[in-house]
Coordinates of C-alpha atoms in Angstrom, one line a residue:
M1 CA 281.3 232.0 113.6
S2 CA 284.1 230.1 111.8
N3 CA 286.7 231.1 114.5
R4 CA 285.8 228.0 116.5
F5 CA 287.6 225.9 113.8
D6 CA 291.3 225.8 113.1
K7 CA 291.5 225.1 109.4
S8 CA 295.2 224.5 109.5
R9 CA 294.4 221.0 110.8
L10 CA 291.5 220.3 108.5
P11 CA 291.5 218.6 105.1
S12 CA 289.8 221.6 103.4
R13 CA 292.9 223.8 104.0
H14 CA 294.3 222.1 100.8
V15 CA 291.5 223.7 98.7
S16 CA 290.8 227.0 100.5
V17 CA 293.8 228.4 102.5
G18 CA 296.9 230.4 101.3
P19 CA 297.8 232.4 98.2
E20 CA 298.6 229.2 96.2
R21 CA 294.9 228.1 96.6
A22 CA 293.5 231.2 94.7
P23 CA 292.5 229.1 91.7
H24 CA 290.5 226.8 94.0
R25 CA 288.8 229.7 95.8
S26 CA 287.8 231.2 92.4
Y27 CA 285.6 228.2 91.8
Y28 CA 283.9 228.7 95.2
Y29 CA 283.3 232.4 94.4
A30 CA 281.8 231.2 91.1
M31 CA 279.2 229.3 93.1
G32 CA 278.3 232.4 95.1
L33 CA 280.3 231.8 98.3
T34 CA 281.7 234.7 100.2
E35 CA 285.2 235.0 101.6
E36 CA 283.8 234.3 105.1
E37 CA 282.0 231.2 103.9
I38 CA 285.1 229.8 102.1
A39 CA 287.0 230.2 105.5
R40 CA 284.5 227.8 107.1
P41 CA 285.0 224.0 107.4
F42 CA 283.5 222.2 104.3
V43 CA 281.0 219.5 105.1
G44 CA 280.1 216.9 102.5
I45 CA 276.4 216.0 102.4
A46 CA 276.2 212.7 100.6
S47 CA 272.8 211.8 99.2
A48 CA 271.8 208.5 97.6
G49 CA 268.7 210.2 96.2
N50 CA 267.3 209.2 92.8
D51 CA 264.1 208.2 91.0
S52 CA 264.9 204.4 91.0
A53 CA 262.5 203.5 93.8
P54 CA 260.4 205.1 96.7
C55 CA 263.2 204.4 99.2
N56 CA 265.3 207.1 97.6
T57 CA 262.9 209.8 96.3
T58 CA 262.9 212.0 99.4
L59 CA 266.7 211.9 100.1
N60 CA 267.8 214.8 98.0
A61 CA 265.2 217.1 99.7
Q62 CA 266.3 215.9 103.2
A63 CA 270.0 216.4 102.2
D64 CA 269.2 219.9 101.1
I65 CA 267.4 220.7 104.4
C66 CA 270.5 219.5 106.2
R67 CA 272.4 222.4 104.8
V68 CA 270.5 224.7 107.2
G69 CA 271.9 222.8 110.2
V70 CA 275.5 222.8 108.9
E71 CA 275.3 226.6 108.3
Q72 CA 273.8 227.1 111.8
G73 CA 276.8 225.2 113.2
G74 CA 279.4 227.3 111.4
G75 CA 280.1 225.0 108.4
M76 CA 279.8 225.2 104.6
P77 CA 277.6 222.5 103.2
R78 CA 278.6 220.8 99.9
R79 CA 276.1 218.3 98.6
F80 CA 277.0 215.5 96.2
N81 CA 275.2 212.3 95.1
T82 CA 276.0 208.6 94.9
I83 CA 274.2 205.7 93.3
T84 CA 271.9 203.1 94.6
V85 CA 270.7 199.8 93.2
T86 CA 267.2 199.1 94.6
D87 CA 266.8 195.4 95.6
G88 CA 263.1 195.3 95.2
I89 CA 263.4 196.3 91.5
A90 CA 266.7 194.4 90.9
M91 CA 265.1 191.2 92.4
G92 CA 264.5 188.0 90.5
H93 CA 266.6 188.7 87.4
Q94 CA 270.2 189.4 86.4
G95 CA 270.0 193.0 87.7
M96 CA 270.3 191.6 91.3
K97 CA 274.0 190.8 90.5
S98 CA 274.5 194.6 90.7
S99 CA 273.2 195.0 94.2
L100 CA 276.0 193.9 96.5
A101 CA 278.6 195.3 94.2
S102 CA 276.8 198.7 94.4
R103 CA 277.7 198.7 98.2
E104 CA 281.4 199.0 97.3
V105 CA 280.8 201.5 94.5
I106 CA 278.8 203.7 97.0
A107 CA 281.6 203.6 99.6
D108 CA 284.2 204.1 96.9
S109 CA 282.4 207.0 95.3
I110 CA 281.9 208.8 98.6
E111 CA 285.5 208.3 99.5
L112 CA 286.7 209.7 96.1
S113 CA 284.4 212.7 96.3
M114 CA 285.5 213.5 99.9
R115 CA 289.2 213.0 99.1
G116 CA 289.1 214.9 95.8
H117 CA 287.4 218.0 97.3
C118 CA 289.0 217.7 100.8
Y119 CA 285.8 217.9 102.8
D120 CA 286.2 218.0 106.6
A121 CA 283.0 216.2 107.8
L122 CA 280.3 214.1 106.3
V123 CA 276.5 213.7 106.7
G124 CA 275.1 210.8 104.7
F125 CA 271.5 210.2 103.6
A126 CA 270.6 206.7 102.4
G127 CA 267.3 204.8 102.0
C128 CA 267.8 201.5 100.2
D129 CA 269.5 198.3 101.4
K130 CA 273.1 198.5 100.2
S131 CA 273.3 202.3 100.4
L132 CA 273.1 202.2 104.2
P133 CA 276.2 200.0 104.9
G134 CA 277.9 201.6 101.9
M135 CA 277.5 205.1 103.4
M136 CA 278.6 203.9 106.9
M137 CA 281.6 202.0 105.4
A138 CA 282.7 205.3 103.8
M139 CA 282.4 207.1 107.1
L140 CA 284.6 204.5 108.8
R141 CA 287.1 204.5 106.0
L142 CA 287.5 208.3 105.8
N143 CA 287.2 208.7 109.6
V144 CA 286.1 212.4 109.4
P145 CA 283.4 213.4 111.9
S146 CA 280.2 211.9 110.4
I147 CA 276.5 211.3 111.0
F148 CA 274.4 208.8 109.2
V149 CA 270.7 209.6 108.4
Y150 CA 268.2 207.1 107.1
G151 CA 265.6 208.5 104.7
G152 CA 262.8 206.7 106.6
S153 CA 260.5 203.8 105.8
I154 CA 257.3 203.7 103.7
L155 CA 253.9 203.6 105.4
P156 CA 252.0 200.4 105.3
G157 CA 249.6 199.8 102.4
R158 CA 246.0 198.6 103.2
F159 CA 244.4 195.6 101.5
H160 CA 241.3 193.7 102.7
D161 CA 241.5 195.8 105.9
K162 CA 245.0 194.6 106.7
D163 CA 248.4 196.4 106.7
V164 CA 250.5 195.1 103.7
S165 CA 254.0 195.5 102.4
V166 CA 256.0 194.6 99.3
K167 CA 256.6 191.1 100.9
D168 CA 252.9 190.4 100.4
V169 CA 253.2 191.2 96.7
F170 CA 256.2 188.9 96.2
E171 CA 254.2 186.1 97.9
V172 CA 251.0 186.6 95.9
V173 CA 253.0 185.8 92.8
G174 CA 253.4 182.3 94.2
R175 CA 249.8 182.1 95.1
Y176 CA 248.8 183.1 91.6
A177 CA 251.2 180.5 90.1
A178 CA 249.5 177.9 92.3
G179 CA 246.1 178.9 91.1
A180 CA 245.2 180.0 94.6
C181 CA 244.2 183.5 93.7
P182 CA 242.9 185.3 90.5
L183 CA 245.0 187.7 88.5
S184 CA 242.7 190.5 89.5
E185 CA 243.7 190.1 93.2
L186 CA 247.4 190.2 92.3
I187 CA 246.8 193.5 90.3
A188 CA 244.7 195.0 93.1
L189 CA 247.3 194.3 95.7
E190 CA 250.3 195.5 93.7
K191 CA 248.5 198.9 93.3
V192 CA 248.1 199.5 97.1
A193 CA 251.0 197.7 98.8
C194 CA 253.4 200.6 98.6
P195 CA 251.5 203.8 99.2
G196 CA 254.2 206.5 98.8
H197 CA 257.8 207.5 99.6
G198 CA 260.1 205.5 101.9
A199 CA 262.0 202.2 102.1
C200 CA 260.3 198.8 102.6
G201 CA 258.4 198.8 105.9
G202 CA 259.3 195.4 107.4
Q203 CA 262.5 194.5 109.3
Y204 CA 264.2 193.8 106.0
T205 CA 267.8 195.0 105.2
A206 CA 267.1 198.8 105.0
N207 CA 265.3 199.0 108.4
T208 CA 267.8 196.4 109.9
M209 CA 270.7 198.6 108.9
A210 CA 268.8 201.7 110.0
C211 CA 268.6 200.1 113.5
V212 CA 272.3 199.4 113.3
G213 CA 273.0 203.1 112.6
E214 CA 271.5 204.0 116.0
A215 CA 272.8 201.0 117.9
I216 CA 276.4 201.5 116.7
G217 CA 276.2 205.2 117.5
L218 CA 276.5 206.8 114.1
S219 CA 272.9 208.1 114.0
L220 CA 271.0 210.5 116.2
P221 CA 268.8 208.8 118.9
N222 CA 265.4 207.7 117.6
S223 CA 265.9 209.3 114.2
N224 CA 265.8 206.3 111.9
M225 CA 262.4 204.7 112.5
V226 CA 260.6 208.0 111.6
P227 CA 258.7 207.2 108.4
A228 CA 259.8 209.0 105.2
P229 CA 256.6 211.1 104.8
Y230 CA 256.6 212.5 108.3
E231 CA 257.5 216.2 108.5
S232 CA 259.8 215.6 111.6
R233 CA 262.3 214.2 109.1
E234 CA 263.1 217.8 108.3
D235 CA 264.0 218.5 111.9
I236 CA 266.2 215.4 112.0
A237 CA 268.1 216.5 108.9
I238 CA 268.7 220.0 110.3
A239 CA 269.8 218.4 113.7
A240 CA 272.3 216.1 111.9
G241 CA 273.8 219.1 110.2
R242 CA 274.2 221.1 113.4
Q243 CA 275.5 218.1 115.4
V244 CA 278.2 217.1 112.8
M245 CA 279.7 220.6 113.4
I246 CA 279.9 219.8 117.2
L247 CA 281.6 216.5 116.4
L248 CA 284.1 218.4 114.2
E249 CA 284.7 220.9 116.9
R250 CA 285.3 218.1 119.4
N251 CA 287.2 215.9 116.9
I252 CA 284.9 212.9 117.6
R253 CA 285.3 210.5 114.7
P254 CA 283.5 207.3 113.5
R255 CA 286.3 205.0 114.7
D256 CA 286.1 206.6 118.2
I257 CA 282.4 205.6 118.1
C258 CA 282.4 202.2 116.3
T259 CA 284.6 200.1 118.6
R260 CA 284.5 196.3 118.9
E261 CA 281.8 196.8 121.7
A262 CA 279.7 199.0 119.4
F263 CA 279.7 196.3 116.7
E264 CA 278.6 193.8 119.4
N265 CA 275.7 196.2 120.3
A266 CA 274.8 196.4 116.6
A267 CA 274.8 192.6 116.2
R268 CA 272.5 192.4 119.2
I269 CA 270.0 194.7 117.7
V270 CA 270.0 192.8 114.4
A271 CA 269.1 189.6 116.3
A272 CA 266.7 191.2 118.8
T273 CA 264.6 192.7 115.9
G274 CA 264.6 189.5 113.8
G275 CA 266.5 191.5 111.3
S276 CA 267.9 190.7 107.9
T277 CA 270.6 188.0 107.5
N278 CA 272.4 190.7 105.4
G279 CA 273.4 192.3 108.8
A280 CA 275.9 189.4 109.1
L281 CA 277.4 190.5 105.8
H282 CA 277.4 194.3 106.3
L283 CA 278.7 194.4 110.0
P284 CA 281.9 192.5 109.1
A285 CA 282.4 194.8 106.1
M286 CA 282.0 197.9 108.3
A287 CA 284.3 196.5 110.9
H288 CA 286.9 195.8 108.2
E289 CA 286.9 199.6 107.4
A290 CA 287.8 200.3 111.0
G291 CA 290.5 197.6 111.3
I292 CA 288.3 195.4 113.6
E293 CA 288.2 191.6 113.2
F294 CA 284.5 190.8 113.3
D295 CA 283.4 188.0 110.9
L296 CA 280.3 185.9 110.4
F297 CA 281.2 183.6 113.3
D298 CA 281.7 186.6 115.7
V299 CA 278.3 187.9 114.7
A300 CA 276.7 184.5 115.1
E301 CA 278.2 184.1 118.5
I302 CA 276.3 187.2 119.7
F303 CA 273.1 186.2 117.9
K304 CA 273.2 182.9 120.0
T305 CA 272.7 184.7 123.3
T306 CA 270.3 187.5 122.1
P307 CA 266.6 187.3 122.9
Y308 CA 264.2 188.1 120.0
C309 CA 262.2 191.1 121.3
A310 CA 260.7 193.2 118.5
D311 CA 257.6 191.7 116.8
L312 CA 258.4 192.9 113.3
Q313 CA 257.7 191.5 109.8
P314 CA 258.6 189.2 108.1
G315 CA 258.8 186.8 111.2
G316 CA 256.4 188.9 113.3
Q317 CA 253.4 191.2 112.6
Y318 CA 254.4 194.9 112.8
L319 CA 256.1 197.4 110.5
A320 CA 258.7 200.2 111.0
R321 CA 256.0 202.8 111.5
D322 CA 254.6 200.7 114.4
M323 CA 258.2 200.4 115.9
Y324 CA 258.5 204.2 115.7
E325 CA 255.2 204.8 117.5
A326 CA 256.2 202.2 120.2
G327 CA 259.3 204.3 121.0
G328 CA 261.8 203.3 118.3
V329 CA 265.2 201.6 118.5
Y330 CA 266.0 203.3 121.8
M331 CA 262.9 201.8 123.5
L332 CA 264.3 198.4 122.5
M333 CA 267.8 199.3 123.7
K334 CA 266.3 200.5 127.0
T335 CA 265.1 197.0 128.0
M336 CA 268.2 195.3 126.5
L337 CA 270.6 197.5 128.5
A338 CA 268.6 196.8 131.6
E339 CA 269.2 193.1 131.1
G340 CA 272.9 193.6 130.6
L341 CA 272.8 192.8 126.8
L342 CA 274.4 196.0 125.6
H343 CA 277.6 197.9 126.3
G344 CA 276.3 201.2 127.7
D345 CA 279.6 203.0 127.7
C346 CA 280.1 203.2 123.9
L347 CA 280.4 206.8 122.6
T348 CA 277.7 208.0 120.1
V349 CA 277.3 211.0 117.7
T350 CA 275.5 212.9 120.5
G351 CA 278.9 213.2 122.2
R352 CA 277.4 211.2 125.1
T353 CA 277.5 207.4 125.7
L354 CA 274.8 205.0 124.6
G355 CA 273.8 204.5 128.2
E356 CA 273.5 208.3 128.8
N357 CA 271.2 208.5 125.7
I358 CA 269.1 205.6 126.9
D359 CA 268.7 207.2 130.3
E360 CA 266.6 209.9 128.6
V361 CA 264.1 207.2 127.4
T362 CA 261.2 206.1 129.6
W363 CA 259.9 202.6 129.0
N364 CA 256.5 202.5 127.5
P365 CA 254.5 199.5 128.9
D366 CA 251.5 200.2 126.8
Q367 CA 253.0 199.4 123.4
Q368 CA 252.8 195.9 121.9
V369 CA 255.7 195.9 119.4
I370 CA 258.7 195.7 121.7
Y371 CA 258.8 193.0 124.3
D372 CA 260.6 193.3 127.6
A373 CA 263.9 191.5 127.3
K374 CA 263.0 189.6 130.5
T375 CA 260.0 188.1 128.7
P376 CA 261.0 188.0 125.0
I377 CA 259.1 186.5 122.1
T378 CA 261.7 183.7 122.1
P379 CA 264.8 183.4 124.3
T380 CA 267.3 183.5 121.5
G381 CA 267.6 185.7 118.5
G382 CA 265.8 185.8 115.2
V383 CA 269.0 185.1 113.2
V384 CA 271.3 182.0 113.6
G385 CA 274.8 181.2 112.4
L386 CA 275.5 177.7 111.1
S387 CA 278.6 175.7 110.3
G388 CA 279.5 172.1 109.4
S389 CA 280.7 169.9 106.6
L390 CA 278.6 171.7 104.0
A391 CA 279.7 175.2 105.2
P392 CA 283.1 175.1 106.9
D393 CA 283.2 178.9 106.6
G394 CA 279.7 179.4 107.9
A395 CA 276.2 180.1 106.8
I396 CA 273.3 182.0 108.2
V397 CA 269.5 181.5 108.6
K398 CA 266.7 183.7 110.0
V399 CA 264.6 181.7 112.4
A400 CA 262.3 184.5 113.6
G401 CA 258.7 183.3 113.5
M402 CA 259.7 179.8 112.3
H403 CA 258.1 176.7 113.9
R404 CA 260.6 174.1 112.6
L405 CA 264.3 174.4 113.5
Q406 CA 265.6 171.0 112.2
F407 CA 265.4 169.8 108.6
S408 CA 266.9 166.8 106.8
G409 CA 266.2 165.7 103.3
P410 CA 267.5 164.9 99.8
A411 CA 269.3 167.6 97.9
R412 CA 267.8 169.1 94.7
V413 CA 270.6 171.0 93.0
F414 CA 270.4 174.1 90.8
D415 CA 273.3 176.1 89.4
C416 CA 271.5 179.4 89.2
E417 CA 268.4 181.1 90.7
E418 CA 266.5 181.3 87.4
D419 CA 266.4 177.5 87.0
T420 CA 265.1 177.2 90.6
F421 CA 262.3 179.8 90.0
V422 CA 261.1 177.9 86.9
A423 CA 261.0 174.7 88.9
V424 CA 259.0 176.5 91.6
E425 CA 256.6 178.1 89.1
N426 CA 256.1 174.7 87.4
R427 CA 255.4 173.2 90.8
D428 CA 258.3 170.8 90.2
I429 CA 259.5 170.9 93.9
R430 CA 258.6 168.2 96.3
E431 CA 257.9 168.4 100.0
G432 CA 260.9 167.5 102.1
E433 CA 263.6 168.4 99.6
V434 CA 266.6 170.6 100.3
I435 CA 266.9 173.0 97.4
V436 CA 270.5 173.9 96.7
I437 CA 271.2 177.1 94.6
R438 CA 274.9 177.5 94.0
Y439 CA 277.3 179.5 91.9
E440 CA 275.5 182.6 93.2
G441 CA 278.2 183.7 95.7
P442 CA 280.1 187.0 95.7
K443 CA 282.6 185.7 93.2
G444 CA 280.6 183.1 91.4
G445 CA 277.4 185.1 90.7
P446 CA 279.1 187.4 90.5
G447 CA 277.4 189.6 93.1
M448 CA 275.8 187.2 95.6
R449 CA 272.2 187.7 94.5
E450 CA 269.2 187.7 96.9
M451 CA 266.6 185.0 96.3
L452 CA 263.3 186.7 97.4
S453 CA 261.4 186.0 94.2
T454 CA 262.1 182.2 94.7
T455 CA 261.5 182.1 98.4
A456 CA 258.3 184.2 98.3
A457 CA 257.0 182.1 95.4
L458 CA 257.6 179.0 97.6
Y459 CA 255.6 180.6 100.4
G460 CA 252.8 181.5 97.9
L461 CA 252.7 177.8 96.9
G462 CA 252.3 176.8 100.5
M463 CA 255.8 175.2 100.5
G464 CA 257.5 177.8 102.7
E465 CA 258.2 175.5 105.6
K466 CA 257.9 172.2 103.8
V467 CA 261.3 172.5 102.0
A468 CA 264.7 174.0 102.9
L469 CA 266.7 176.2 100.6
I470 CA 270.5 176.6 100.8
T471 CA 272.6 179.0 98.7
D472 CA 276.0 180.6 98.6
G473 CA 274.0 183.7 97.6
R474 CA 271.9 185.8 99.9
F475 CA 268.3 186.2 101.0
S476 CA 266.3 189.4 101.2
G477 CA 265.4 190.7 104.6
A478 CA 261.9 189.9 103.6
T479 CA 262.6 186.2 103.2
R480 CA 261.0 183.8 105.6
G481 CA 261.1 180.0 105.9
F482 CA 264.0 177.6 106.2
C483 CA 266.3 179.6 104.0
I484 CA 270.1 179.4 104.5
G485 CA 272.4 181.8 102.8
H486 CA 276.1 182.9 102.8
V487 CA 277.3 179.3 102.6
G488 CA 281.1 179.4 102.5
P489 CA 283.4 178.6 100.9
E490 CA 281.2 179.4 97.9
A491 CA 280.9 177.1 94.9
A492 CA 283.1 179.2 92.7
D493 CA 285.9 178.6 95.1
G494 CA 285.3 174.8 95.1
G495 CA 283.5 174.8 98.5
P496 CA 281.6 171.6 99.5
I497 CA 278.4 173.2 98.1
A498 CA 280.0 172.8 94.6
L499 CA 280.2 169.0 95.2
V500 CA 276.6 168.3 96.2
E501 CA 274.6 166.0 93.9
D502 CA 270.9 165.4 93.6
G503 CA 269.7 163.0 96.3
D504 CA 272.6 163.6 98.8
I505 CA 271.1 163.9 102.3
I506 CA 271.6 167.3 103.9
S507 CA 270.8 167.9 107.6
I508 CA 270.3 171.3 109.2
D509 CA 269.9 172.0 112.9
A510 CA 269.3 175.7 113.6
E511 CA 269.2 175.0 117.3
A512 CA 272.6 173.3 117.4
G513 CA 273.9 175.6 114.7
T514 CA 275.0 172.8 112.3
I515 CA 274.7 172.1 108.5
E516 CA 276.0 168.8 107.3
I517 CA 276.2 166.9 104.0
E518 CA 275.8 163.2 104.8
V519 CA 278.3 161.9 102.2
A520 CA 281.5 160.1 103.0
P521 CA 284.6 162.3 102.9
E522 CA 286.3 160.0 100.4
V523 CA 283.3 160.3 98.0
L524 CA 283.5 164.1 98.3
E525 CA 287.3 163.9 97.5
Q526 CA 286.5 161.8 94.4
R527 CA 284.1 164.5 93.3
R528 CA 286.5 167.2 94.0
A529 CA 289.2 165.6 91.8
V530 CA 286.9 165.9 88.8
W531 CA 285.3 169.3 89.7
Q532 CA 286.0 172.1 87.2
P533 CA 285.5 175.9 88.0
R534 CA 282.7 177.5 86.0
R535 CA 283.0 180.5 83.8
N536 CA 280.3 183.1 84.2
D537 CA 278.9 185.4 81.6
Y538 CA 280.4 188.5 83.1
Q539 CA 283.9 188.7 81.6
S540 CA 284.3 192.5 81.4
G541 CA 282.9 195.6 83.1
A542 CA 282.1 196.3 86.7
L543 CA 280.9 192.8 87.7
W544 CA 284.1 191.2 86.2
K545 CA 286.2 193.7 88.3
Y546 CA 284.1 192.9 91.4
A547 CA 284.6 189.1 90.9
Q548 CA 288.4 189.6 90.7
Q549 CA 288.5 191.6 94.0
V550 CA 285.8 190.3 96.2
G551 CA 286.6 188.2 99.3
P552 CA 284.5 185.6 101.1
A553 CA 281.0 186.3 102.6
R554 CA 282.3 185.2 106.0
K555 CA 284.4 188.4 106.1
G556 CA 281.8 190.7 104.6
A557 CA 282.5 190.2 100.9
V558 CA 285.0 193.1 100.9
T559 CA 287.2 194.3 98.0
H560 CA 290.2 195.9 99.6
P561 CA 292.6 195.3 102.5
G562 CA 290.8 197.7 104.9
A563 CA 292.1 199.7 107.8
A564 CA 294.6 197.0 108.9
A565 CA 296.7 197.9 105.9
E566 CA 296.5 201.7 106.1
T567 CA 299.5 203.9 106.3
H568 CA 297.4 207.0 106.8
V569 CA 293.8 208.0 107.4
Y570 CA 292.1 210.5 105.1
A571 CA 291.0 212.7 108.0
D572 CA 294.6 213.4 108.8
I573 CA 295.9 214.4 105.3

């Protein structure tokens, strides 16, 4: 079986071939491998499985089933694990500072494990927000034949005869604070909203990046919308193991697949599904690993011309399970390709092009989740890029499902999320205000926290569309309302957001793509002259290290020079 593969050109030769590698082989014999098995290519199976949240609880089992496919394809599977930080549990407290930094740790740990053990190919299983881009970043960095597998989403909960998700639980906290519902209702909802294994069901960051996996070509067609509890996830895991061996045989690598055009396809799918604003952070970071210039403004340019077609929460009404039953990501891509919105000639992990994969899909006119791109929900995308005097390096807002696209009002400034949340809980926020939360950027936080607890509480209070919220931090994919994140330069770097004072008028126009502070330039200069950088509480450890290395949100908040600075690629060692 293994004679299809010439190990003299594969990384694993360094740990398995020749008399000088006898000590290395002795370890493989200790694990029960035979001489024939040691002669096969070694395939890393990376799992982000753990007990931290339901998004990750099935991943180890799926990764173990993947071994079957790798062996059928003539490879030798080697499973290892990486971490995750689960945003739903990290949300609303200091733990959220760990979330974005974990993306880099995930990518780095996969790289180190693959490099250290000289694995020849990679199948990655991830379920929770940052683990998806982290896994795909590692694939692009290493550039060995790779397939990305999403662990699948949770099924909807049921409450008062309606489908519910964790978003509803975050929002009921605000309703309870406003005296609009009893504690007994909050407790009853929290017990049924998340009925089992899988990642959050709406088009939040995990499902957004799962859609990206298929659109960019790193995942098998229509594999990622299958809910976590479905038995067909086993077939997907086995198929991924088999297919990665075909990619290895044909030497098809992630950077052959993830071209500039493929990143454009991915950005289209983020906008067309009303996906998470985090897509505009993770796509530039993934592109950076491939040496492709693709920043927030490039992403926003594509968003501008993309129709919003998939009626998914939080802006719409359906969940990932419904998207799967309607035909999945490929059903959406079928109508988008027909309207000339995708590059159909991009290679995918099937070994065929995106267009060839799409040809195998028949449009389903009876489903109600995915609109024909000729007659979309709205003519432009669910996510919009902004720039202007408050954000010269850009900012981003999710407009899917929003009725109001312009907002102007006096600033109410907070220097951290906790202070804002207290003000919201105390109902100390007035209609028409522009709430500014700063020093929460990648460097200043450190860690660029998401603000779902605050935004959901505002919705619960009935203030969701009566105020605007601006931050150099991030928003959860579950956030809705006039919430603008990724404002750059961030406050820690002395960006204009650091100079805002209470009462300054801030004007936002999500149609024109502008965000302005209506303060005379000379006044801002006077403020800049007396501005002092702030010292945060994280002066040692992982978050200190992250703050020293991290770059601007506009370029993906990355921590190393990327493929542009490479002198060699791991796959060719």
